[in-house]
Amino acid sequence: MNFPDLGMVIVAGGGSRRYGSGNKLLENLDGIPLFLHSVRQFAPCCAAGELVLVTPEAEQECFADWLRRDLPGRAVKLVTGGAVRSESVRNGLNALPPGLSLVAVHDAARPLATPALLARCVEAARRCGGAVPGRPVVDTLKAVDESGHVVETVDRGRLRRVETPQVFQFELLREAWRRAGEAGMEFTDDAAVMEFAGFPVEVVTHASDNLKITYPEDLAYLRWRFQSDQ
């Protein structure tokens, strides 16, 4: 599966603050670092040589060593991340050529995302302008006050849990980030940048597992799953 007009930014530049010690994206999962699962999945889907991996500056050589070892014939551009996610994404976007029609942004901490899910988002982004994978909220949601007391039960009917890869028409996303920068706004989600700029984004509802590794127990669960599938 290949989209010759698609560039991709895989964001691996975070500090893993909620994970604890060490960089979670360099943790072993089924014999390779966590980040490599996403690179392996999505590198064949992009325009030739237009996959960008955003990494922390201090660990960039470690990421590069793994890429040379595991994917010696695959061109991956390494870009240094910023202090916050929005800066990392902008650095990644700036490393792509302007002639691409579409761009996907993916969190390297989601190793189960598939090319099939990317393809569905690509189709929707061509039609709408932007597309993000998501699923309905199934838990009851409560709003609380400063003391932790419940003040409201939130209607979950229109809520969605949004994931990555998120796909956008490239020039729309660049323009959205330009407007956000002029306004001094920071976002943790590229769909929110598009929303801020007034551009449409469609949620692609899906049922496939797309777990994000945030805490050590998330990685322990995935390791157990990989072992159980063997």
One Martini backbone bead per residue (centre of mass of N, CA, C, O) as a GRO file, in nm:
protein
  230
    1MET     BB    1   0.092   0.039   0.027
    2ASN     BB    2   0.070   0.351  -0.163
    3PHE     BB    3   0.132   0.720  -0.134
    4PRO     BB    4   0.282   0.951  -0.351
    5ASP     BB    5   0.139   1.222  -0.185
    6LEU     BB    6   0.268   1.122   0.097
    7GLY     BB    7   0.350   1.239   0.406
    8MET     BB    8   0.546   1.173   0.720
    9VAL     BB    9   0.508   1.215   1.082
   10ILE     BB   10   0.704   1.086   1.343
   11VAL     BB   11   0.661   1.112   1.689
   12ALA     BB   12   0.976   1.093   1.912
   13GLY     BB   13   1.027   1.373   2.117
   14GLY     BB   14   0.960   1.299   2.391
   15GLY     BB   15   1.003   1.267   2.761
   16SER     BB   16   0.838   1.048   2.923
   17ARG     BB   17   0.711   1.151   3.200
   18ARG     BB   18   0.481   0.931   3.262
   19TYR     BB   19   0.667   0.673   3.245
   20GLY     BB   20   0.957   0.772   3.346
   21SER     BB   21   1.230   0.613   3.308
   22GLY     BB   22   1.329   0.674   3.021
   23ASN     BB   23   1.271   0.580   2.684
   24LYS     BB   24   0.999   0.425   2.559
   25LEU     BB   25   1.086   0.416   2.242
   26LEU     BB   26   1.347   0.219   2.333
   27GLU     BB   27   1.191  -0.007   2.406
   28ASN     BB   28   1.126  -0.336   2.413
   29LEU     BB   29   0.941  -0.493   2.126
   30ASP     BB   30   0.985  -0.778   1.986
   31GLY     BB   31   1.317  -0.700   1.944
   32ILE     BB   32   1.238  -0.390   1.925
   33PRO     BB   33   1.185  -0.083   1.921
   34LEU     BB   34   0.897   0.082   1.947
   35PHE     BB   35   0.932   0.288   1.703
   36LEU     BB   36   0.978   0.071   1.467
   37HIS     BB   37   0.690  -0.021   1.415
   38SER     BB   38   0.596   0.237   1.266
   39VAL     BB   39   0.813   0.251   1.049
   40ARG     BB   40   0.756  -0.025   0.920
   41GLN     BB   41   0.457   0.029   0.846
   42PHE     BB   42   0.485   0.337   0.693
   43ALA     BB   43   0.716   0.368   0.487
   44PRO     BB   44   0.566   0.225   0.232
   45CYS     BB   45   0.325   0.459   0.217
   46CYS     BB   46   0.510   0.671   0.111
   47ALA     BB   47   0.680   0.879  -0.027
   48ALA     BB   48   0.981   0.889  -0.141
   49GLY     BB   49   1.157   0.987   0.143
   50GLU     BB   50   0.878   1.101   0.323
   51LEU     BB   51   0.995   1.023   0.614
   52VAL     BB   52   0.961   1.153   0.948
   53LEU     BB   53   1.175   1.161   1.240
   54VAL     BB   54   1.116   1.270   1.569
   55THR     BB   55   1.378   1.358   1.800
   56PRO     BB   56   1.587   1.367   2.039
   57GLU     BB   57   1.893   1.499   2.039
   58ALA     BB   58   2.045   1.308   2.253
   59GLU     BB   59   1.910   1.032   2.082
   60GLN     BB   60   1.948   1.028   1.770
   61GLU     BB   61   2.176   0.816   1.725
   62CYS     BB   62   2.016   0.577   1.829
   63PHE     BB   63   1.796   0.585   1.616
   64ALA     BB   64   1.989   0.567   1.372
   65ASP     BB   65   2.110   0.290   1.435
   66TRP     BB   66   1.843   0.131   1.406
   67LEU     BB   67   1.785   0.209   1.114
   68ARG     BB   68   2.046   0.091   0.989
   69ARG     BB   69   1.995  -0.201   1.096
   70ASP     BB   70   1.677  -0.250   1.005
   71LEU     BB   71   1.669  -0.007   0.751
   72PRO     BB   72   1.903   0.029   0.517
   73GLY     BB   73   1.699   0.102   0.248
   74ARG     BB   74   1.556   0.332   0.418
   75ALA     BB   75   1.428   0.652   0.398
   76VAL     BB   76   1.498   0.861   0.687
   77LYS     BB   77   1.418   1.152   0.846
   78LEU     BB   78   1.598   1.339   1.082
   79VAL     BB   79   1.455   1.524   1.358
   80THR     BB   80   1.444   1.769   1.584
   81GLY     BB   81   1.296   1.834   1.864
   82GLY     BB   82   1.108   1.997   2.096
   83ALA     BB   83   0.973   2.111   2.394
   84VAL     BB   84   0.713   2.057   2.228
   85ARG     BB   85   0.499   1.903   2.020
   86SER     BB   86   0.440   2.136   1.824
   87GLU     BB   87   0.739   2.180   1.749
   88SER     BB   88   0.791   1.898   1.638
   89VAL     BB   89   0.586   1.905   1.410
   90ARG     BB   90   0.697   2.153   1.262
   91ASN     BB   91   0.972   2.032   1.204
   92GLY     BB   92   0.861   1.800   1.031
   93LEU     BB   93   0.710   1.968   0.815
   94ASN     BB   94   0.971   2.132   0.722
   95ALA     BB   95   1.101   1.850   0.595
   96LEU     BB   96   0.892   1.882   0.378
   97PRO     BB   97   0.773   1.911   0.078
   98PRO     BB   98   0.532   2.119  -0.084
   99GLY     BB   99   0.410   1.901  -0.312
  100LEU     BB  100   0.233   1.769  -0.126
  101SER     BB  101  -0.099   1.672  -0.045
  102LEU     BB  102  -0.022   1.491   0.208
  103VAL     BB  103  -0.037   1.441   0.575
  104ALA     BB  104   0.102   1.250   0.839
  105VAL     BB  105   0.042   1.205   1.196
  106HIS     BB  106   0.244   1.017   1.436
  107ASP     BB  107   0.263   0.823   1.718
  108ALA     BB  108   0.516   0.611   1.828
  109ALA     BB  109   0.327   0.500   2.080
  110ARG     BB  110   0.163   0.349   1.827
  111PRO     BB  111   0.228   0.020   1.721
  112LEU     BB  112  -0.076  -0.083   1.600
  113ALA     BB  113  -0.090   0.074   1.365
  114THR     BB  114  -0.224   0.070   1.032
  115PRO     BB  115  -0.248   0.093   0.693
  116ALA     BB  116  -0.558   0.065   0.688
  117LEU     BB  117  -0.611   0.312   0.865
  118LEU     BB  118  -0.463   0.515   0.694
  119ALA     BB  119  -0.637   0.478   0.435
  120ARG     BB  120  -0.900   0.586   0.558
  121CYS     BB  121  -0.783   0.870   0.621
  122VAL     BB  122  -0.701   0.948   0.338
  123GLU     BB  123  -0.980   0.940   0.210
  124ALA     BB  124  -1.108   1.155   0.399
  125ALA     BB  125  -0.902   1.390   0.349
  126ARG     BB  126  -0.959   1.431   0.050
  127ARG     BB  127  -1.263   1.511   0.106
  128CYS     BB  128  -1.234   1.718   0.375
  129GLY     BB  129  -0.900   1.777   0.489
  130GLY     BB  130  -0.951   1.587   0.750
  131ALA     BB  131  -0.831   1.298   0.956
  132VAL     BB  132  -0.938   1.084   1.237
  133PRO     BB  133  -0.904   0.850   1.460
  134GLY     BB  134  -1.187   0.690   1.633
  135ARG     BB  135  -1.393   0.648   1.934
  136PRO     BB  136  -1.629   0.585   2.133
  137VAL     BB  137  -1.752   0.655   2.438
  138VAL     BB  138  -1.823   0.411   2.710
  139ASP     BB  139  -1.791   0.575   2.949
  140THR     BB  140  -1.864   0.734   3.223
  141LEU     BB  141  -1.886   1.091   3.271
  142LYS     BB  142  -1.718   1.320   3.500
  143ALA     BB  143  -1.751   1.621   3.659
  144VAL     BB  144  -1.526   1.816   3.861
  145ASP     BB  145  -1.400   1.966   4.122
  146GLU     BB  146  -1.135   2.066   4.319
  147SER     BB  147  -1.230   1.822   4.531
  148GLY     BB  148  -1.366   1.578   4.348
  149HIS     BB  149  -1.656   1.653   4.301
  150VAL     BB  150  -1.947   1.596   4.161
  151VAL     BB  151  -2.125   1.811   3.905
  152GLU     BB  152  -2.132   1.616   3.637
  153THR     BB  153  -2.286   1.450   3.370
  154VAL     BB  154  -2.158   1.356   3.068
  155ASP     BB  155  -2.231   1.361   2.743
  156ARG     BB  156  -2.116   1.090   2.523
  157GLY     BB  157  -2.249   1.081   2.232
  158ARG     BB  158  -2.029   1.308   2.090
  159LEU     BB  159  -1.783   1.149   2.181
  160ARG     BB  160  -1.421   1.113   2.113
  161ARG     BB  161  -1.140   0.907   2.075
  162VAL     BB  162  -0.836   1.022   1.975
  163GLU     BB  163  -0.593   0.945   1.724
  164THR     BB  164  -0.341   0.768   1.544
  165PRO     BB  165  -0.333   0.862   1.235
  166GLN     BB  166  -0.320   1.186   1.099
  167VAL     BB  167  -0.489   1.344   0.818
  168PHE     BB  168  -0.385   1.598   0.572
  169GLN     BB  169  -0.388   1.865   0.401
  170PHE     BB  170  -0.098   2.014   0.380
  171GLU     BB  171  -0.167   2.322   0.343
  172LEU     BB  172  -0.372   2.335   0.572
  173LEU     BB  173  -0.181   2.262   0.805
  174ARG     BB  174   0.025   2.486   0.760
  175GLU     BB  175  -0.181   2.716   0.797
  176ALA     BB  176  -0.275   2.642   1.080
  177TRP     BB  177   0.006   2.673   1.216
  178ARG     BB  178   0.048   2.966   1.138
  179ARG     BB  179  -0.194   3.080   1.296
  180ALA     BB  180  -0.111   2.968   1.572
  181GLY     BB  181   0.159   3.120   1.588
  182GLU     BB  182   0.043   3.410   1.569
  183ALA     BB  183  -0.144   3.348   1.838
  184GLY     BB  184   0.021   3.167   2.050
  185MET     BB  185  -0.054   2.867   2.003
  186GLU     BB  186  -0.103   2.548   2.168
  187PHE     BB  187  -0.088   2.194   2.075
  188THR     BB  188  -0.153   1.825   2.113
  189ASP     BB  189  -0.329   1.845   1.837
  190ASP     BB  190  -0.387   1.868   1.498
  191ALA     BB  191  -0.696   1.889   1.492
  192ALA     BB  192  -0.703   2.147   1.672
  193VAL     BB  193  -0.566   2.330   1.466
  194MET     BB  194  -0.779   2.304   1.249
  195GLU     BB  195  -1.013   2.405   1.421
  196PHE     BB  196  -0.894   2.685   1.481
  197ALA     BB  197  -0.884   2.754   1.155
  198GLY     BB  198  -1.164   2.621   1.025
  199PHE     BB  199  -1.112   2.324   0.952
  200PRO     BB  200  -1.201   2.022   0.847
  201VAL     BB  201  -1.282   1.718   1.047
  202GLU     BB  202  -1.277   1.367   1.038
  203VAL     BB  203  -1.409   1.086   1.196
  204VAL     BB  204  -1.269   0.758   1.207
  205THR     BB  205  -1.433   0.486   1.272
  206HIS     BB  206  -1.303   0.220   1.485
  207ALA     BB  207  -1.191  -0.124   1.618
  208SER     BB  208  -0.903  -0.120   1.639
  209ASP     BB  209  -0.609  -0.158   1.790
  210ASN     BB  210  -0.452   0.166   1.945
  211LEU     BB  211  -0.239   0.173   2.157
  212LYS     BB  212  -0.095   0.382   2.403
  213ILE     BB  213   0.216   0.442   2.537
  214THR     BB  214   0.247   0.567   2.879
  215TYR     BB  215   0.289   0.321   3.067
  216PRO     BB  216   0.445   0.042   3.179
  217GLU     BB  217   0.182  -0.136   3.169
  218ASP     BB  218   0.137  -0.109   2.865
  219LEU     BB  219   0.392  -0.262   2.778
  220ALA     BB  220   0.339  -0.522   2.933
  221TYR     BB  221   0.083  -0.593   2.777
  222LEU     BB  222   0.209  -0.607   2.491
  223ARG     BB  223   0.413  -0.826   2.551
  224TRP     BB  224   0.204  -1.038   2.619
  225ARG     BB  225   0.062  -1.035   2.344
  226PHE     BB  226   0.301  -1.112   2.166
  227GLN     BB  227   0.353  -1.385   2.308
  228SER     BB  228   0.062  -1.506   2.265
  229ASP     BB  229   0.086  -1.496   1.934
  230GLN     BB  230   0.331  -1.719   1.907
   0.00000   0.00000   0.00000
